[in-house]
Amino acid sequence: MQRILIDTDPGVDDALAILYAMLSPELQIEAITTVCGNVPVTQATQNLLTILDVLDLDEFPAIAQGEAEPLVKPLITAAHVHGDDGLGNVSQLRNTDGSPLYPPANTSVLFTSAVDLILEMVTRYPDELALVALGPLTNVAKAIREDAAKMQRLQKIVVMGGVFEEYGNVTTTAEFNIFVDPHAAYEVFDFGVPIHIAPLDATHQVVLTGERLHAEIGKREDNISNFLKDATQACMEFYRQHVGFWGFHIHDALPIGMLTHPEHFESVDAYVQIETEGTLTNGMTIADLRRERRHPNPNARVCIKVAAEAFLDHFFKRLY
Ligand code: RIB
Ligand code: CA
């Protein structure tokens, strides 16, 4: 059983990753923290509770709301990809009686600080806890600043982020999670805890087409199926208009798969550096991935290849 803490900025692909993780018996989700990114952190927290409500859980993992702003840069969000509410605008859907189909959740039950919850969990499970970072690394960097000695006891950090041998998805050179807070990423990659990273080079190998989603859902009308139908339309429409296909990349589901089925993934050791000063290159992740140029002191394992069909088959096997 792998104990994990998920740090997330839901986000449609975050939502699918959280469902996948919650339905994976290989994982024990000890806590979930929210961070600013795709949407402001208050909305990310609302969205997390909406996602967990889909599962009709008897009890939630410990939850805490995190940082509202990156360490240095002003926040940029991705509502144009994920919808104004970050979940495909499900918050606007109504029942026939006019009541919200996805009612706002009560956020008063939460821990007040993601940093405190991260530090509490790594202290409770020294050397056993994997921190799965699905958004900007602001909370992780703040926890390191707060208590580096405690954070050294993290087993590993599994990051969705960065891009090495492809173009970025925010600028030509940068992927969103790193671009939003490159200063946080710099501090996390410089910290020394083992890092496993799923960059766009890997996540772009897995395409969830609208056809595949439709085929998997079929005639089902359960909570998960209805949520998948409701939450993914806006994102797939963005992809149809701007990426050229009806579907989307489930970026954030890959770090979950890397933990439950590592055999579906191939990674290489590398020394990853983050550009924090550049204008054209701000948020760029730099590493030489050539085998003959391996760095003597790598700080990360970079995923370069995914068995995409096996991964997708497993993803839907877990959801259904
Ligand atoms: O670049 C993709 C990443 O940015 C994903 O985590 C997505 O949710 C957005 O946060
Ligand atoms: Ca995300």
Tab-separated table of C-alpha atoms and ligand atoms in Angstrom:
chain	number	residue	atom	x	y	z
A	1	MET	CA	0.000	0.000	0.000
A	2	GLN	CA	1.481	3.352	-1.033
A	3	ARG	CA	0.561	6.232	1.254
A	4	ILE	CA	0.063	9.482	-0.683
A	5	LEU	CA	-0.842	13.143	-0.221
A	6	ILE	CA	-2.303	14.796	-3.327
A	7	ASP	CA	-1.708	18.514	-3.894
A	8	THR	CA	-4.042	19.706	-6.629
A	9	ASP	CA	-5.607	22.653	-8.520
A	10	PRO	CA	-8.790	21.005	-9.883
A	11	GLY	CA	-9.062	21.312	-12.938
A	12	VAL	CA	-10.749	18.721	-15.120
A	13	ASP	CA	-7.734	16.431	-15.490
A	14	ASP	CA	-7.071	16.788	-11.753
A	15	ALA	CA	-10.652	15.597	-11.183
A	16	LEU	CA	-10.095	12.428	-13.227
A	17	ALA	CA	-6.785	11.840	-11.427
A	18	ILE	CA	-8.442	12.204	-8.000
A	19	LEU	CA	-11.233	9.769	-8.951
A	20	TYR	CA	-8.610	7.332	-10.317
A	21	ALA	CA	-6.561	7.571	-7.118
A	22	MET	CA	-9.551	7.239	-4.807
A	23	LEU	CA	-10.610	4.082	-6.680
A	24	SER	CA	-7.123	2.511	-6.680
A	25	PRO	CA	-6.698	0.011	-3.807
A	26	GLU	CA	-2.916	0.237	-4.204
A	27	LEU	CA	-3.075	3.787	-2.797
A	28	GLN	CA	-3.949	5.112	0.657
A	29	ILE	CA	-4.852	8.785	0.246
A	30	GLU	CA	-3.925	10.280	3.609
A	31	ALA	CA	-4.732	13.879	2.658
A	32	ILE	CA	-5.542	16.219	-0.208
A	33	THR	CA	-4.432	19.861	-0.333
A	34	THR	CA	-5.488	22.515	-2.809
A	35	VAL	CA	-3.315	25.110	-4.500
A	36	CYS	CA	-3.877	28.084	-6.814
A	37	GLY	CA	-3.447	27.232	-10.485
A	38	ASN	CA	-6.149	26.307	-12.975
A	39	VAL	CA	-8.520	28.346	-10.800
A	40	PRO	CA	-8.160	30.510	-7.650
A	41	VAL	CA	-7.513	28.308	-4.595
A	42	THR	CA	-10.968	28.902	-3.060
A	43	GLN	CA	-12.555	27.546	-6.243
A	44	ALA	CA	-10.053	24.674	-6.309
A	45	THR	CA	-11.217	23.723	-2.812
A	46	GLN	CA	-14.889	23.900	-3.778
A	47	ASN	CA	-14.084	21.740	-6.807
A	48	LEU	CA	-12.230	19.154	-4.725
A	49	LEU	CA	-15.285	18.691	-2.497
A	50	THR	CA	-17.548	18.455	-5.558
A	51	ILE	CA	-15.284	15.739	-7.001
A	52	LEU	CA	-15.236	13.757	-3.744
A	53	ASP	CA	-19.037	14.069	-3.467
A	54	VAL	CA	-19.289	12.145	-6.762
A	55	LEU	CA	-17.942	9.084	-4.919
A	56	ASP	CA	-20.539	9.064	-2.103
A	57	LEU	CA	-17.765	8.483	0.450
A	58	ASP	CA	-18.492	7.592	4.076
A	59	GLU	CA	-15.577	9.830	5.036
A	60	PHE	CA	-13.222	12.203	3.223
A	61	PRO	CA	-9.432	12.216	3.461
A	62	ALA	CA	-8.040	15.132	5.490
A	63	ILE	CA	-8.369	18.253	3.324
A	64	ALA	CA	-6.709	21.660	3.553
A	65	GLN	CA	-6.766	24.770	1.420
A	66	GLY	CA	-3.348	26.055	0.345
A	67	GLU	CA	-1.667	29.062	-1.146
A	68	ALA	CA	-3.671	31.662	-3.030
A	69	GLU	CA	-0.692	33.193	-4.863
A	70	PRO	CA	2.580	31.890	-6.346
A	71	LEU	CA	5.800	32.724	-4.465
A	72	VAL	CA	6.740	35.666	-6.688
A	73	LYS	CA	4.693	35.907	-9.911
A	74	PRO	CA	1.071	37.040	-10.033
A	75	LEU	CA	-1.351	34.117	-10.450
A	76	ILE	CA	-2.408	33.110	-13.942
A	77	THR	CA	-5.276	30.640	-14.262
A	78	ALA	CA	-6.586	28.358	-17.025
A	79	ALA	CA	-10.345	28.941	-16.995
A	80	HIS	CA	-10.223	29.061	-20.823
A	81	VAL	CA	-9.291	25.361	-20.765
A	82	HIS	CA	-11.200	24.044	-17.752
A	83	GLY	CA	-14.278	26.329	-17.712
A	84	ASP	CA	-14.973	29.377	-15.519
A	85	ASP	CA	-15.421	27.196	-12.418
A	86	GLY	CA	-12.514	24.899	-13.364
A	87	LEU	CA	-14.775	21.834	-13.710
A	88	GLY	CA	-16.385	22.420	-17.089
A	89	ASN	CA	-18.954	24.784	-15.516
A	90	VAL	CA	-20.816	21.963	-13.746
A	91	SER	CA	-21.678	24.552	-11.071
A	92	GLN	CA	-24.073	26.124	-13.600
A	93	LEU	CA	-26.028	22.875	-14.216
A	94	ARG	CA	-29.539	22.676	-12.719
A	95	ASN	CA	-32.038	19.937	-11.843
A	96	THR	CA	-35.527	20.209	-13.327
A	97	ASP	CA	-36.659	21.975	-10.142
A	98	GLY	CA	-33.961	24.601	-10.656
A	99	SER	CA	-31.742	23.397	-7.791
A	100	PRO	CA	-27.979	23.031	-8.488
A	101	LEU	CA	-27.039	19.637	-9.908
A	102	TYR	CA	-23.667	20.058	-8.167
A	103	PRO	CA	-24.462	22.169	-5.052
A	104	PRO	CA	-21.682	24.264	-3.465
A	105	ALA	CA	-19.909	22.323	-0.702
A	106	ASN	CA	-19.443	23.382	2.914
A	107	THR	CA	-15.757	24.283	3.156
A	108	SER	CA	-15.888	25.117	6.872
A	109	VAL	CA	-14.815	21.570	7.797
A	110	LEU	CA	-11.339	21.984	6.388
A	111	PHE	CA	-7.920	22.384	7.868
A	112	THR	CA	-6.863	25.977	7.399
A	113	SER	CA	-3.354	25.405	6.117
A	114	ALA	CA	-2.062	23.059	3.420
A	115	VAL	CA	1.488	23.585	4.675
A	116	ASP	CA	0.494	22.470	8.203
A	117	LEU	CA	-1.339	19.406	6.848
A	118	ILE	CA	1.589	18.432	4.576
A	119	LEU	CA	4.024	18.721	7.507
A	120	GLU	CA	1.654	16.796	9.796
A	121	MET	CA	1.352	13.931	7.303
A	122	VAL	CA	5.073	13.650	6.523
A	123	THR	CA	5.728	13.600	10.296
A	124	ARG	CA	3.080	10.921	10.840
A	125	TYR	CA	4.444	8.734	8.003
A	126	PRO	CA	8.198	9.380	7.747
A	127	ASP	CA	9.825	7.814	4.635
A	128	GLU	CA	6.453	6.285	3.629
A	129	LEU	CA	4.559	9.214	2.146
A	130	ALA	CA	4.644	10.164	-1.564
A	131	LEU	CA	3.540	13.728	-2.296
A	132	VAL	CA	1.704	13.788	-5.643
A	133	ALA	CA	1.780	17.334	-7.041
A	134	LEU	CA	-0.812	17.940	-9.769
A	135	GLY	CA	-0.620	21.742	-9.844
A	136	PRO	CA	1.905	24.516	-9.276
A	137	LEU	CA	4.458	23.628	-6.557
A	138	THR	CA	3.721	26.611	-4.308
A	139	ASN	CA	2.437	24.600	-1.306
A	140	VAL	CA	5.360	22.173	-1.533
A	141	ALA	CA	7.938	24.971	-1.626
A	142	LYS	CA	6.246	26.749	1.291
A	143	ALA	CA	6.299	23.519	3.351
A	144	ILE	CA	10.036	23.132	2.624
A	145	ARG	CA	10.629	26.731	3.710
A	146	GLU	CA	8.558	26.107	6.873
A	147	ASP	CA	10.370	22.917	7.951
A	148	ALA	CA	12.982	21.443	5.589
A	149	ALA	CA	14.020	18.765	8.102
A	150	LYS	CA	10.480	17.335	8.211
A	151	MET	CA	10.109	17.535	4.411
A	152	GLN	CA	13.363	15.590	3.980
A	153	ARG	CA	11.390	12.569	5.325
A	154	LEU	CA	9.120	12.532	2.254
A	155	GLN	CA	9.632	9.237	0.416
A	156	LYS	CA	9.340	11.036	-2.950
A	157	ILE	CA	7.569	13.801	-4.826
A	158	VAL	CA	5.678	12.779	-7.990
A	159	VAL	CA	5.096	15.832	-10.180
A	160	MET	CA	2.951	16.418	-13.243
A	161	GLY	CA	4.802	19.263	-14.918
A	162	GLY	CA	7.478	20.525	-17.237
A	163	VAL	CA	8.360	19.791	-20.844
A	164	PHE	CA	11.736	18.818	-22.295
A	165	GLU	CA	11.745	17.748	-25.946
A	166	GLU	CA	8.400	19.250	-27.038
A	167	TYR	CA	6.797	22.697	-26.983
A	168	GLY	CA	5.138	24.087	-23.841
A	169	ASN	CA	1.378	24.510	-23.402
A	170	VAL	CA	1.456	28.034	-21.937
A	171	THR	CA	4.429	29.522	-23.802
A	172	THR	CA	6.592	27.932	-26.457
A	173	THR	CA	9.017	26.828	-23.762
A	174	ALA	CA	6.961	26.282	-20.576
A	175	GLU	CA	4.299	23.914	-19.197
A	176	PHE	CA	1.500	25.425	-17.067
A	177	ASN	CA	2.247	24.048	-13.569
A	178	ILE	CA	5.896	25.120	-13.705
A	179	PHE	CA	5.156	28.397	-15.520
A	180	VAL	CA	2.647	29.525	-12.870
A	181	ASP	CA	5.267	29.237	-10.110
A	182	PRO	CA	8.812	28.666	-11.424
A	183	HIS	CA	10.341	29.926	-8.159
A	184	ALA	CA	8.538	27.214	-6.212
A	185	ALA	CA	9.599	24.598	-8.767
A	186	TYR	CA	13.213	25.805	-8.520
A	187	GLU	CA	13.195	25.311	-4.729
A	188	VAL	CA	11.508	21.888	-4.937
A	189	PHE	CA	13.905	20.542	-7.595
A	190	ASP	CA	16.848	21.926	-5.615
A	191	PHE	CA	15.676	20.347	-2.346
A	192	GLY	CA	17.072	16.824	-2.692
A	193	VAL	CA	14.028	14.592	-2.065
A	194	PRO	CA	13.617	12.056	-4.949
A	195	ILE	CA	11.424	13.526	-7.680
A	196	HIS	CA	9.556	11.575	-10.360
A	197	ILE	CA	8.186	13.853	-13.062
A	198	ALA	CA	5.521	13.274	-15.726
A	199	PRO	CA	6.183	16.064	-18.256
A	200	LEU	CA	4.142	16.927	-21.348
A	201	ASP	CA	6.553	14.663	-23.277
A	202	ALA	CA	4.793	11.759	-21.502
A	203	THR	CA	1.288	13.101	-20.912
A	204	HIS	CA	0.858	13.979	-24.593
A	205	GLN	CA	1.292	10.267	-25.406
A	206	VAL	CA	-2.073	9.571	-23.735
A	207	VAL	CA	-5.085	11.009	-25.591
A	208	LEU	CA	-8.543	10.503	-24.089
A	209	THR	CA	-10.733	10.972	-27.164
A	210	GLY	CA	-14.392	11.918	-26.910
A	211	GLU	CA	-15.186	8.689	-28.734
A	212	ARG	CA	-13.336	6.560	-26.144
A	213	LEU	CA	-14.962	8.437	-23.272
A	214	HIS	CA	-18.393	8.003	-24.854
A	215	ALA	CA	-17.764	4.302	-25.473
A	216	GLU	CA	-16.619	3.682	-21.886
A	217	ILE	CA	-19.547	5.569	-20.363
A	218	GLY	CA	-22.023	3.871	-22.706
A	219	LYS	CA	-25.530	4.003	-21.267
A	220	ARG	CA	-24.352	4.256	-17.651
A	221	GLU	CA	-26.122	6.859	-15.498
A	222	ASP	CA	-24.139	6.473	-12.271
A	223	ASN	CA	-22.533	9.453	-10.491
A	224	ILE	CA	-19.098	8.933	-12.052
A	225	SER	CA	-20.493	8.591	-15.580
A	226	ASN	CA	-22.716	11.646	-15.228
A	227	PHE	CA	-19.815	13.672	-13.794
A	228	LEU	CA	-17.492	12.596	-16.625
A	229	LYS	CA	-20.145	13.680	-19.155
A	230	ASP	CA	-20.855	16.968	-17.366
A	231	ALA	CA	-17.298	18.033	-16.503
A	232	THR	CA	-15.404	17.234	-19.709
A	233	GLN	CA	-17.392	19.011	-22.440
A	234	ALA	CA	-15.789	22.472	-22.029
A	235	CYS	CA	-12.270	21.039	-22.008
A	236	MET	CA	-12.923	18.890	-25.086
A	237	GLU	CA	-14.400	21.894	-26.884
A	238	PHE	CA	-11.199	23.851	-26.117
A	239	TYR	CA	-9.167	20.984	-27.543
A	240	ARG	CA	-11.396	20.785	-30.645
A	241	GLN	CA	-10.874	24.473	-31.349
A	242	HIS	CA	-7.230	24.918	-30.305
A	243	VAL	CA	-5.508	21.526	-30.337
A	244	GLY	CA	-7.330	19.870	-33.222
A	245	PHE	CA	-9.166	16.886	-31.767
A	246	TRP	CA	-12.295	16.113	-29.712
A	247	GLY	CA	-10.902	14.875	-26.451
A	248	PHE	CA	-8.143	15.969	-24.078
A	249	HIS	CA	-4.946	14.946	-22.318
A	250	ILE	CA	-5.500	13.561	-18.814
A	251	HIS	CA	-2.134	14.950	-17.719
A	252	ASP	CA	-2.688	14.553	-13.975
A	253	ALA	CA	-3.782	10.909	-14.135
A	254	LEU	CA	-0.274	9.856	-15.177
A	255	PRO	CA	1.419	10.418	-11.776
A	256	ILE	CA	-1.305	8.210	-10.250
A	257	GLY	CA	-0.586	5.496	-12.798
A	258	MET	CA	3.154	5.830	-12.164
A	259	LEU	CA	2.433	4.786	-8.571
A	260	THR	CA	-0.119	2.019	-9.203
A	261	HIS	CA	1.358	0.499	-12.380
A	262	PRO	CA	4.971	1.652	-12.880
A	263	GLU	CA	5.376	-1.045	-15.542
A	264	HIS	CA	3.387	1.172	-17.926
A	265	PHE	CA	6.054	3.906	-17.715
A	266	GLU	CA	9.690	4.329	-18.768
A	267	SER	CA	11.829	7.006	-17.111
A	268	VAL	CA	15.405	8.264	-17.234
A	269	ASP	CA	17.540	9.914	-14.549
A	270	ALA	CA	18.252	13.568	-15.240
A	271	TYR	CA	19.374	16.812	-13.664
A	272	VAL	CA	16.398	19.151	-14.057
A	273	GLN	CA	16.823	22.911	-13.764
A	274	ILE	CA	14.124	25.595	-13.795
A	275	GLU	CA	14.395	28.984	-15.520
A	276	THR	CA	13.071	31.660	-13.148
A	277	GLU	CA	14.557	34.817	-14.698
A	278	GLY	CA	13.938	34.487	-18.440
A	279	THR	CA	11.284	36.415	-20.288
A	280	LEU	CA	10.843	34.160	-23.332
A	281	THR	CA	11.975	31.129	-21.280
A	282	ASN	CA	10.382	31.831	-17.885
A	283	GLY	CA	9.214	28.525	-16.311
A	284	MET	CA	11.209	26.389	-18.756
A	285	THR	CA	12.409	23.005	-17.451
A	286	ILE	CA	15.897	22.190	-18.733
A	287	ALA	CA	17.581	18.765	-18.658
A	288	ASP	CA	19.804	16.818	-21.016
A	289	LEU	CA	18.000	13.483	-21.497
A	290	ARG	CA	20.583	11.966	-23.846
A	291	ARG	CA	21.909	8.661	-22.426
A	292	GLU	CA	25.494	9.581	-23.281
A	293	ARG	CA	25.106	12.908	-21.456
A	294	ARG	CA	23.749	11.562	-18.151
A	295	HIS	CA	24.418	14.000	-15.278
A	296	PRO	CA	26.529	12.530	-12.426
A	297	ASN	CA	24.101	13.843	-9.784
A	298	PRO	CA	20.556	13.543	-11.150
A	299	ASN	CA	17.755	15.185	-9.103
A	300	ALA	CA	14.813	13.552	-10.869
A	301	ARG	CA	13.511	10.594	-12.840
A	302	VAL	CA	11.827	11.951	-15.960
A	303	CYS	CA	9.110	9.855	-17.594
A	304	ILE	CA	9.768	9.672	-21.336
A	305	LYS	CA	7.468	6.849	-22.477
A	306	VAL	CA	4.000	5.535	-21.572
A	307	ALA	CA	2.204	2.361	-22.635
A	308	ALA	CA	-0.770	4.575	-23.472
A	309	GLU	CA	-3.391	1.941	-24.280
A	310	ALA	CA	-2.512	-0.183	-21.240
A	311	PHE	CA	-2.643	2.933	-19.081
A	312	LEU	CA	-6.047	4.026	-20.444
A	313	ASP	CA	-7.451	0.496	-20.113
A	314	HIS	CA	-6.353	0.435	-16.478
A	315	PHE	CA	-7.685	3.943	-15.851
A	316	PHE	CA	-11.197	2.912	-16.969
A	317	LYS	CA	-10.939	-0.449	-15.209
A	318	ARG	CA	-10.459	1.450	-11.971
A	319	LEU	CA	-13.256	3.956	-12.656
A	320	TYR	CA	-15.674	1.155	-13.539
B	1	RIB	O1	0.042	21.397	-18.042
B	1	RIB	C1	-0.951	20.552	-17.512
B	1	RIB	C2	-1.130	20.821	-16.057
B	1	RIB	O2	-1.596	22.151	-15.872
B	1	RIB	C3	-2.212	19.925	-15.420
B	1	RIB	O3	-1.913	19.726	-14.071
B	1	RIB	C4	-3.460	20.753	-15.553
B	1	RIB	O4	-4.423	20.440	-14.537
B	1	RIB	C5	-2.914	22.138	-15.335
B	1	RIB	O5	-2.839	22.347	-13.932
B	2	CA	CA	-3.566	20.221	-12.350
